[in-house]
Short mmCIF file of C-alpha atoms in Angstrom, two decimals:
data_model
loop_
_atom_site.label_atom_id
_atom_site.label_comp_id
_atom_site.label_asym_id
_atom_site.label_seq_id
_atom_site.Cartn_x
_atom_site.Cartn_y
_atom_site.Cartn_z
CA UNK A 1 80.58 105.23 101.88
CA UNK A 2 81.26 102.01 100.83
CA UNK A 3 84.59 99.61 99.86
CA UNK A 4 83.24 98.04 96.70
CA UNK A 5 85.33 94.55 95.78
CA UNK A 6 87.02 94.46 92.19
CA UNK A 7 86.79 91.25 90.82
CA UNK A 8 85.15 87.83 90.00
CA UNK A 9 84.39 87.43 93.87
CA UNK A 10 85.73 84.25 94.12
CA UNK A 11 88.78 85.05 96.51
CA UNK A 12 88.50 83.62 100.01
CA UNK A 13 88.03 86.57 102.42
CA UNK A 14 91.50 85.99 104.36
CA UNK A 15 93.09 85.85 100.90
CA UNK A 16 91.73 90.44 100.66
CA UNK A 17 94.09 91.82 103.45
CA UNK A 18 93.40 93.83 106.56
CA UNK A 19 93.35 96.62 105.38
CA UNK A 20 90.56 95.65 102.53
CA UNK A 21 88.64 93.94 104.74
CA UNK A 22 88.25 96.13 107.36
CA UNK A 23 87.11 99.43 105.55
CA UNK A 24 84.56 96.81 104.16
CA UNK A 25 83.28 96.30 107.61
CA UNK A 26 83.92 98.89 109.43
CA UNK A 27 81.95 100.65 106.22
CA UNK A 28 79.28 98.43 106.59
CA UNK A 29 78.91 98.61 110.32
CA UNK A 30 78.24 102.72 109.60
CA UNK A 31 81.88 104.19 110.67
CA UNK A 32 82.99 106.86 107.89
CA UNK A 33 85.68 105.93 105.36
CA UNK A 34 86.76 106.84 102.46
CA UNK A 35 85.01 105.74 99.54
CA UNK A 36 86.99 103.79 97.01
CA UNK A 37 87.32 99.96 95.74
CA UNK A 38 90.17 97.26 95.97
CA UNK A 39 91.28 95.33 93.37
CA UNK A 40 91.10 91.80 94.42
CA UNK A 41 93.73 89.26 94.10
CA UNK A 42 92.04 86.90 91.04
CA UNK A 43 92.39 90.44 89.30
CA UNK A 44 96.38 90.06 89.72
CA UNK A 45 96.80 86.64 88.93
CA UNK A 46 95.26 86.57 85.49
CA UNK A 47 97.31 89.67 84.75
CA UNK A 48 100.24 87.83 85.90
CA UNK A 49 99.90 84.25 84.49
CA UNK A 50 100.60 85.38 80.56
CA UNK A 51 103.92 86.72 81.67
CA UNK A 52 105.03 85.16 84.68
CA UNK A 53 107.74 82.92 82.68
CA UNK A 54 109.22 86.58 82.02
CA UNK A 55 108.94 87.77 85.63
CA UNK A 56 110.95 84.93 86.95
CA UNK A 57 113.13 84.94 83.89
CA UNK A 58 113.71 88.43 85.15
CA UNK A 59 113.80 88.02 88.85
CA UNK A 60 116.77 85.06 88.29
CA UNK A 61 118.77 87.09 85.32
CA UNK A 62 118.57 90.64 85.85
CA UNK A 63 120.37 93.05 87.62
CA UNK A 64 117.83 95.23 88.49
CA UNK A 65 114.93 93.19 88.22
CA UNK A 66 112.68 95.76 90.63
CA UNK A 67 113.23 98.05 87.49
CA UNK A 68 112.45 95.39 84.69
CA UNK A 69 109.56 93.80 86.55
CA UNK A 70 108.04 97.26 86.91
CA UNK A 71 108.74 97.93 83.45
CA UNK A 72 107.33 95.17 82.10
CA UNK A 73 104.13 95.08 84.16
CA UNK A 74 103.49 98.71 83.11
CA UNK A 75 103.56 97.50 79.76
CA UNK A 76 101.64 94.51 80.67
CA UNK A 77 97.44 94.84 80.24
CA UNK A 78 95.08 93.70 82.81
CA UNK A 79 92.48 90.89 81.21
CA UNK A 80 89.87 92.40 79.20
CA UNK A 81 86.62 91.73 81.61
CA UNK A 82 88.81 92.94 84.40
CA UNK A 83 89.82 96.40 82.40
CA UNK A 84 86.44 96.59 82.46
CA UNK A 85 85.36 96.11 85.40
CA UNK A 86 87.45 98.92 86.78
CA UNK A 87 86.58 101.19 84.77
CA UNK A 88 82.95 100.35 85.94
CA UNK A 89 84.66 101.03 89.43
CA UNK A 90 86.52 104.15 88.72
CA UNK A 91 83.59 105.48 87.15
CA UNK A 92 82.42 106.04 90.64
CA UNK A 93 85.13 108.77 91.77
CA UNK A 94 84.70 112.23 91.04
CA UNK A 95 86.75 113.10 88.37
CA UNK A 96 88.81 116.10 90.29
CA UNK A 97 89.31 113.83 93.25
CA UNK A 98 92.90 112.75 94.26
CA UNK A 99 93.07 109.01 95.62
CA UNK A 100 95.64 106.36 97.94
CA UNK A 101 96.57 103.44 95.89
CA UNK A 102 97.71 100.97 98.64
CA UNK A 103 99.14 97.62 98.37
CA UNK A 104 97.77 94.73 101.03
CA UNK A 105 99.81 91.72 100.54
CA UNK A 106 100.33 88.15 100.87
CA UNK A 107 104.02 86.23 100.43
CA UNK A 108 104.77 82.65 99.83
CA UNK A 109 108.20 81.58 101.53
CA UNK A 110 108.91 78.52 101.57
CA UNK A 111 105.50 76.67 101.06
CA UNK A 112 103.72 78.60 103.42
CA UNK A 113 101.62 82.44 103.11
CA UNK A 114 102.16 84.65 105.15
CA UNK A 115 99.56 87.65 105.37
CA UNK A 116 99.79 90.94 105.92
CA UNK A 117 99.55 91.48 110.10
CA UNK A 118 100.69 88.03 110.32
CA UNK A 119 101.70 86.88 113.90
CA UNK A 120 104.87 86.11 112.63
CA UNK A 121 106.39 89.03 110.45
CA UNK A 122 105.00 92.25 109.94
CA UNK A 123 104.32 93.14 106.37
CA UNK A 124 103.89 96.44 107.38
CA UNK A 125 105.53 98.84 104.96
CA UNK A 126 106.81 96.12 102.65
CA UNK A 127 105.15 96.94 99.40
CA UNK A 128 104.68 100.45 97.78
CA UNK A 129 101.76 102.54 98.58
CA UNK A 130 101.07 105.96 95.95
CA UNK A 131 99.57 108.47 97.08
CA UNK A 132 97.67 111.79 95.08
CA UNK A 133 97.10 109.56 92.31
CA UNK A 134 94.52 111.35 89.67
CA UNK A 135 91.84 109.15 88.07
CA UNK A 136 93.90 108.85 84.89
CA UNK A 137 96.83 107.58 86.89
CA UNK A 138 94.85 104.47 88.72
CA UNK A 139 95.72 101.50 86.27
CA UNK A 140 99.09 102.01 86.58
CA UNK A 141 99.89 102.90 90.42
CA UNK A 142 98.08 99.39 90.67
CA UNK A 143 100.45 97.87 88.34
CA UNK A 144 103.13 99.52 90.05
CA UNK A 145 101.61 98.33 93.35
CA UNK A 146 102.21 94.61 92.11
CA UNK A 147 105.56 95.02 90.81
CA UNK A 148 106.33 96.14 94.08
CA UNK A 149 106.02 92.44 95.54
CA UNK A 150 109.50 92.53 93.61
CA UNK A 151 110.80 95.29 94.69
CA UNK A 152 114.23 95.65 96.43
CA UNK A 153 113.82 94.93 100.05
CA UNK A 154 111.28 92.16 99.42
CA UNK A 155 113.65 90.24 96.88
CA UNK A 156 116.42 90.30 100.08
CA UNK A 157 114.05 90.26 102.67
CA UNK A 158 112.25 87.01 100.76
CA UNK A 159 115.15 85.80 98.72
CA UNK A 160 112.70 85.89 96.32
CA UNK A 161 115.00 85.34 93.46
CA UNK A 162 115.79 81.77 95.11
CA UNK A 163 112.60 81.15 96.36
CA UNK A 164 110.33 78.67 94.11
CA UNK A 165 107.09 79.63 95.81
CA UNK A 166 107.70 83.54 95.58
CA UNK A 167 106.13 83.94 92.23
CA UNK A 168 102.77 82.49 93.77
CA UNK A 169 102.77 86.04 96.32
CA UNK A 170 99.60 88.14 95.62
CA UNK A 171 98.34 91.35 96.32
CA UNK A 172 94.93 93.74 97.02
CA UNK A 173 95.20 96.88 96.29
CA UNK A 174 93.13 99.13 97.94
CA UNK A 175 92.06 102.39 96.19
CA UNK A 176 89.98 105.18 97.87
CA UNK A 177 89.54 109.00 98.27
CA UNK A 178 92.08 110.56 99.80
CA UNK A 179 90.43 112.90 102.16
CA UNK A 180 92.00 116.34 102.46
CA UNK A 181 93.03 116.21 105.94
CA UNK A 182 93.20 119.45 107.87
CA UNK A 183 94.48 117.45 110.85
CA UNK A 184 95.25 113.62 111.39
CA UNK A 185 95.39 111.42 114.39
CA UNK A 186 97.33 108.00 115.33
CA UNK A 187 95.20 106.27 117.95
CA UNK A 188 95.99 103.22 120.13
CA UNK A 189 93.52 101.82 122.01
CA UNK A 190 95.79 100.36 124.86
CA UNK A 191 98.95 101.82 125.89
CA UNK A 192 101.30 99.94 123.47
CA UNK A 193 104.64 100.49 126.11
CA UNK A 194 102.90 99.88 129.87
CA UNK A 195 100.34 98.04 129.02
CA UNK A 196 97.33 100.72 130.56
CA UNK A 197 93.78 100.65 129.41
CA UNK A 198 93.94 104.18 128.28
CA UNK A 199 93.61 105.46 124.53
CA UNK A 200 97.16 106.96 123.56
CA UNK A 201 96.31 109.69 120.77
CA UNK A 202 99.58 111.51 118.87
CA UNK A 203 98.10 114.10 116.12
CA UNK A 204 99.61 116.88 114.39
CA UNK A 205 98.17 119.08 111.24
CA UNK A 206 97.44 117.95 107.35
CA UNK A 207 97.66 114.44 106.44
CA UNK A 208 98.84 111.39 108.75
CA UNK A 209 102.09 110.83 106.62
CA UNK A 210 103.59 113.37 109.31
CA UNK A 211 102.94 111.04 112.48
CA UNK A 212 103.55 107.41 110.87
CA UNK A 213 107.00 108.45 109.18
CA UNK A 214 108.19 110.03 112.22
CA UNK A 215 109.15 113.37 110.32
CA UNK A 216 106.86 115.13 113.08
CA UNK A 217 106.61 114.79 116.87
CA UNK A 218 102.86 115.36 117.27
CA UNK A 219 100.81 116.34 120.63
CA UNK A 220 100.98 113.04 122.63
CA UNK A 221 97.06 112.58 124.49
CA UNK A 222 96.90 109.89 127.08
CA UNK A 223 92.88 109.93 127.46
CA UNK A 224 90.59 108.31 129.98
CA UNK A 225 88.29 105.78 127.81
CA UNK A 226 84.97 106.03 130.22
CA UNK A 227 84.74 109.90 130.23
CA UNK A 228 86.53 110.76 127.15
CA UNK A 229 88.78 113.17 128.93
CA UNK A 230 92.72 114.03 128.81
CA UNK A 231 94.32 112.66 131.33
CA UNK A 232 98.05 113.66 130.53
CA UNK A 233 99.46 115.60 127.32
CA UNK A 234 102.37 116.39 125.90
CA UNK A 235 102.85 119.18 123.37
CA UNK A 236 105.14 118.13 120.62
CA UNK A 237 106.95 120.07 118.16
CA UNK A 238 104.96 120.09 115.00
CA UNK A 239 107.59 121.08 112.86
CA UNK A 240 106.09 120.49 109.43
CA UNK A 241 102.68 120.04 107.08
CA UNK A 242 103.07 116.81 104.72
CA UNK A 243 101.72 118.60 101.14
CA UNK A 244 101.65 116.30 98.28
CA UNK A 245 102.30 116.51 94.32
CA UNK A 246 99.91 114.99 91.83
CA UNK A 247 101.32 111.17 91.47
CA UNK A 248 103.43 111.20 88.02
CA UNK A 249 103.38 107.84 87.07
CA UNK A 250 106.97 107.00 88.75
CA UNK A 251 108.71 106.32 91.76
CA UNK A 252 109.97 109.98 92.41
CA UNK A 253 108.93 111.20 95.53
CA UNK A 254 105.46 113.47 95.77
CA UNK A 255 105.46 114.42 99.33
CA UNK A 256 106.75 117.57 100.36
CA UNK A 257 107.35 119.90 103.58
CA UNK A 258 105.72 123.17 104.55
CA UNK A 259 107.13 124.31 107.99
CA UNK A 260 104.65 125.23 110.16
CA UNK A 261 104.39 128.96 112.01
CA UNK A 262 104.73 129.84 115.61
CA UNK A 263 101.50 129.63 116.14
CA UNK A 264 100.62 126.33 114.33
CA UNK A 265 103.26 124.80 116.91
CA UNK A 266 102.21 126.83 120.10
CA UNK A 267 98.42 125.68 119.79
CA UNK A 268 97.11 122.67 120.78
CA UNK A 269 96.21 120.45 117.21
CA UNK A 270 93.08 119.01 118.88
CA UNK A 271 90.82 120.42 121.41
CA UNK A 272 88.90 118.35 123.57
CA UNK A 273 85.66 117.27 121.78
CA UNK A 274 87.55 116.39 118.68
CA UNK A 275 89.17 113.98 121.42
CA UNK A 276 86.03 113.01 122.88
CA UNK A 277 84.92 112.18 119.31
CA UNK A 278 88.04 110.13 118.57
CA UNK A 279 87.54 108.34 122.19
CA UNK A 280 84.04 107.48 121.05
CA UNK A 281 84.62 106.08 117.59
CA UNK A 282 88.23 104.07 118.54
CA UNK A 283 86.16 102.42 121.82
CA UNK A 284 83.60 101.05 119.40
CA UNK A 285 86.18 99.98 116.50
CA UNK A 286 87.91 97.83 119.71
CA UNK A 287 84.57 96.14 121.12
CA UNK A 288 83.99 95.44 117.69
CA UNK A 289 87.29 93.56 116.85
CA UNK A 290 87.88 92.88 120.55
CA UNK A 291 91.43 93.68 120.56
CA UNK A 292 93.22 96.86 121.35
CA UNK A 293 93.70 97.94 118.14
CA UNK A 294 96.31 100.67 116.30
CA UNK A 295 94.47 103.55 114.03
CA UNK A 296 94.94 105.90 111.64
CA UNK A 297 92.16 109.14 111.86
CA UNK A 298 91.87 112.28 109.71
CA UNK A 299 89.81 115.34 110.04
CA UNK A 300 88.51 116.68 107.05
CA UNK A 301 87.25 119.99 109.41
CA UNK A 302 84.99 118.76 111.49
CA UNK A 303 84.24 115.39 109.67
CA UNK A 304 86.17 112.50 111.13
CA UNK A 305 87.24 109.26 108.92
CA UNK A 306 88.80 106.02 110.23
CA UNK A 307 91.64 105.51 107.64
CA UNK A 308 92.64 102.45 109.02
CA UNK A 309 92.99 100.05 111.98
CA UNK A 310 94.24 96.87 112.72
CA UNK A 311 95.27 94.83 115.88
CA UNK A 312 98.13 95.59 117.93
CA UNK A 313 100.54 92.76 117.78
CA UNK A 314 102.80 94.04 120.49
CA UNK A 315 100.72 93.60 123.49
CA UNK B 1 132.38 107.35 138.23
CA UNK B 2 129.05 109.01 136.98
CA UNK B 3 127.76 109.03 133.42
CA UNK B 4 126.37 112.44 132.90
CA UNK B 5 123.10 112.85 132.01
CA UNK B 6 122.18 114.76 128.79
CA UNK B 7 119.45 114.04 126.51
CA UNK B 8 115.69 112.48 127.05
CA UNK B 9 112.54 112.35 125.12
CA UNK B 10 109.80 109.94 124.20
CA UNK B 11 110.07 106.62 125.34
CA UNK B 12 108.81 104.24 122.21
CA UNK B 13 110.02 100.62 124.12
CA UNK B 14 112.10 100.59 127.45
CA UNK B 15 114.90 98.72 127.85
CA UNK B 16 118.64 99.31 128.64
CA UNK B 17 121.55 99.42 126.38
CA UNK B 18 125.12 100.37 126.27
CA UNK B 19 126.26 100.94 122.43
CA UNK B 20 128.25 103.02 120.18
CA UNK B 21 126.00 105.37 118.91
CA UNK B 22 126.15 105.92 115.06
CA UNK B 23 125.12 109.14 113.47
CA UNK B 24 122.81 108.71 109.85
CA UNK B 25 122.51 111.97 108.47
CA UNK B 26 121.90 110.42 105.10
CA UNK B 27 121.33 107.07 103.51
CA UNK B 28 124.86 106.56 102.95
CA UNK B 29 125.54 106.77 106.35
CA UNK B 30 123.85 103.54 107.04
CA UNK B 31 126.74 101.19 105.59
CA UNK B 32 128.92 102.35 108.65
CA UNK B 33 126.39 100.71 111.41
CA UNK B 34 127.96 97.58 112.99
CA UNK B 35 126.50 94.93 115.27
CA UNK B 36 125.93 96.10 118.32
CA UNK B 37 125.42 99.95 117.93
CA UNK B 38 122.65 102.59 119.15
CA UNK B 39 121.20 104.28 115.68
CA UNK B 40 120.67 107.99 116.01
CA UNK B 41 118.62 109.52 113.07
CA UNK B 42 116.24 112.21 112.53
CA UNK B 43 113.42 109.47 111.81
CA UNK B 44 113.45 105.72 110.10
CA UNK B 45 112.08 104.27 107.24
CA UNK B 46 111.84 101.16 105.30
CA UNK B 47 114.81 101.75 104.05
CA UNK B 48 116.79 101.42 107.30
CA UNK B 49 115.18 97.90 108.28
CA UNK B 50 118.42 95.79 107.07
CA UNK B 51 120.27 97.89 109.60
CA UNK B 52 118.29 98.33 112.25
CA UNK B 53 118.46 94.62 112.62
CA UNK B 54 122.24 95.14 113.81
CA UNK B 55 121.31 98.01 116.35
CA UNK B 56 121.09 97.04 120.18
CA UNK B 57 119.09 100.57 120.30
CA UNK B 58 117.35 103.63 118.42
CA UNK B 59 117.41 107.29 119.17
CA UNK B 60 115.35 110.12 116.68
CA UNK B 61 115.47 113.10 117.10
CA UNK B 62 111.81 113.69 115.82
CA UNK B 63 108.42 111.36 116.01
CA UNK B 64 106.32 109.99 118.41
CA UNK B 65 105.36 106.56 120.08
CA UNK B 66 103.60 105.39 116.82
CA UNK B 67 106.26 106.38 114.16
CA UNK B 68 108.17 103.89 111.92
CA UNK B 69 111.19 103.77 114.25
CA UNK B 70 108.89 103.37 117.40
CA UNK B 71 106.46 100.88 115.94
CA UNK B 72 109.90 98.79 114.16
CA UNK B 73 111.42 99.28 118.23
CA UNK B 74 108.34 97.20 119.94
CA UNK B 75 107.74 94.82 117.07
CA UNK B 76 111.59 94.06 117.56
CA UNK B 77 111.77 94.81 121.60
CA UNK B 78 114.90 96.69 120.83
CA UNK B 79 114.84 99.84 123.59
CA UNK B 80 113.65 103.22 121.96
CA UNK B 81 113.52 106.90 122.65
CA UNK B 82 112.03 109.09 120.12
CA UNK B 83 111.37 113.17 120.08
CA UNK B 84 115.33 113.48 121.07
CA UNK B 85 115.92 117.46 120.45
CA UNK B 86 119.12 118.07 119.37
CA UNK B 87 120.33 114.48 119.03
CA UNK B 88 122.35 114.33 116.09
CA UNK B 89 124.17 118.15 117.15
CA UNK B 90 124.89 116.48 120.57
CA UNK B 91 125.83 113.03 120.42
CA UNK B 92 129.30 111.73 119.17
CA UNK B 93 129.62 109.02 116.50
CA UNK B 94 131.56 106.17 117.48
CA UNK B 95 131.21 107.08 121.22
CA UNK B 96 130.28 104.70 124.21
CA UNK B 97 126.40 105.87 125.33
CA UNK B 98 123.94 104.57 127.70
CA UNK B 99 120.27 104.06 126.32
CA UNK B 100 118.59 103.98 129.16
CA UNK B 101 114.83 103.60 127.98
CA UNK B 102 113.18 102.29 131.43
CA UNK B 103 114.39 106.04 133.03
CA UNK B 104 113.85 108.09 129.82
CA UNK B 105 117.97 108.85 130.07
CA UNK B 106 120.41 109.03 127.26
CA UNK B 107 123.83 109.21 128.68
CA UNK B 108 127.50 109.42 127.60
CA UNK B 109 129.75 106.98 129.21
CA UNK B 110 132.78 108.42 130.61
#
């Protein structure tokens, strides 16, 4: 399964985002991932230069500019050699299949870029991610994926509306198959809060939405990296499935809560060899990038895909 | 005079704090947090990054080590407990706590 790039190829390879780049390799190097594409950022910037007088126009004169910039973008067309080339790329998804639209950025403040995992802020979160999103619904979740470099908390966050540089931000966005996940694991491959060489694994049921929000306190595995096995646990509550909506096109909300039964909650959510196989797969993504690194796993039943990773900055 | 002990949970980032702790039940609620309080909320999100930069500490009542509020808590090396049962049914808004994240100890000053 393989990340296929979006776009004239002449963006420099830091200039794609962590998250791009790494399904890419981690792809090439024989890990599963999803399959899917990302839209490159030469792809955004000729869709933005016909109207970027309007977008600053808007970011210095509107009240709600998140709202008009959105607006305007969704009724804003991509070039036509780049329509076409992701069509050429969509035409590789399965027609029925359900997909993450997620935004990997890059902000200009005051003269200087700063990518996403940067050493100096986290980026993490920033922009708008949609999630569900049906074929049909691709072109504009990406637009809406751009507009989100102007969206609330990055205007105040960048003071974007006095910021000269801002308008010179781009964006990746990454598309791919969102695999159904029957359960979903977040991995570290160092102990992020003492510092120990030992894999820290929190997983609960259905998609990973449950751990990363918070919304769930998952079983907690602290797991020996030489032999694989569980070295202390702690069973968390479970309390809830993440289901999601078809994406409509908007902001509203498509995630919703099932609450999960006694015995969903009693029950371990991993037994030990889908540790073992988590161990295995997380020890070779870190001797790879040779830094303890912070990952997002789901289990499509017994098939196991690296979502994402990306180093720990907190070590 | 002791502080009694009463609630524990995950640690996300140790550290110790004294604060008053500030209930979020909703959005809304997050316009009452002042400089120098302990958050307590079911879980964080984006959307509470403006004010979390005001908070000396963060208690939630549900996640793990790698949710939003534990991964914001490191990033920001502001002390953390997360998986707090009964947090927001136990703990007082606008009263004195300890957040005592190096012993796993949430306590009520007295």
């Amino acid at each position: 399964m393989v990340i296929k790039l979006v776009g004239n190829g002449t963006v420099p390879k830091q200039d794609l985002g962590t998250k791009v780049t790494r399904l890419i390799e981690l792809s090439q190097d024989g890990f599963l991932v999803p399959a899917g594409f990302a839209v490159t950022p030469d792809i955004y910037q000729r869709f933005l230069n016909p109207i970027l007088d309007k977008v600053k126009h808007l970011l210095t004169n509107s009240q709600k500019p998140d709202k008009e910039i959105t607006k305007l973008f969704l009724e804003s067309e991509l070039q036509l050699e780049d329509k076409k080339r992701l069509e050429e790329a969509k035409g590789n998804i399965l027609f029925d299949n359900l997909l993450a639209i997620r935004s990997s950025g890059n902000v200009y403040v005051n003269g200087q870029v700063f990518r996403e995992d940067s050493k100096d802020i986290s980026l993490a979160g920033q922009f708008d991610s949609f999630l569900a999103v049906p074929i049909y619904g691709i072109e504009n979740a990406i637009k809406m994926c751009w507009a989100s470099l102007y969206n609330q908390r990055s205007i105040q966050r960048f003071e974007a509306t006095g910021n000269k540089d801002y308008a010179k931000s781009g964006m990746s966005v990454l598309c791919h198959e969102m695999i159904p996940a029957t359960k979903s694991a977040v991995v570290m491959t160092k102990d992020p809060i003492s510092g120990e060489n030992v894999l820290g694994i929190e997983s609960t049921y259905g998609p990973c939405e449950a751990i990363v929000s918070g919304r769930v306190t998952g079983d907690y595995f602290k797991v020996d990296k030489e032999s694989g096995k569980v070295i202390d646990s702690e069973k968390g509550e479970k309390e809830e499935t993440a289901v999601y909506s078809v994406f409509d096109g908007t902001n509203n909300r498509n995630i919703w809560w099932n609450t999960n039964n006694n015995a969903l909650r009693e029950n371990w959510s991993l037994n030990q060899s889908e540790i073992e196989k988590i161990c295995e797969i997380a020890i070779a993504v870190e001797n790879k990038y040779r830094h303890p690194q912070d990952m997002e796993f789901v289990f499509q039943n017994d098939q196991l895909y690296i979502v994402q990773t990306r180093n720990i900055t907190t070590i | 005079m002791e502080n009694e002990i009463i609630l524990n949970g995950r640690v996300a980032c140790k550290g110790y704090v004294e604060g008053e702790a500030r209930l979020i039940n909703e959005y809304k609620d997050l316009e009452n947090i002042r400089n120098g309080d302990i958050l307590v909320a079911q879980q964080t999100d984006m959307n509470y990054t403006l004010y979390l930069d005001k908070c000396v500490g963060i208690i939630t009542e549900r996640g793990g080590r790698f949710s939003h509020a534990a991964i914001y808590s490191r990033e920001n090396s502001i002390p953390c407990i997360t998986a707090v049962k009964g947090a927001l049914e136990s703990i007082i808004d606008g009263t004195k706590y300890i957040l005592d994240a190096n012993n796993n100890e949430i306590r009520r000053m007295k």
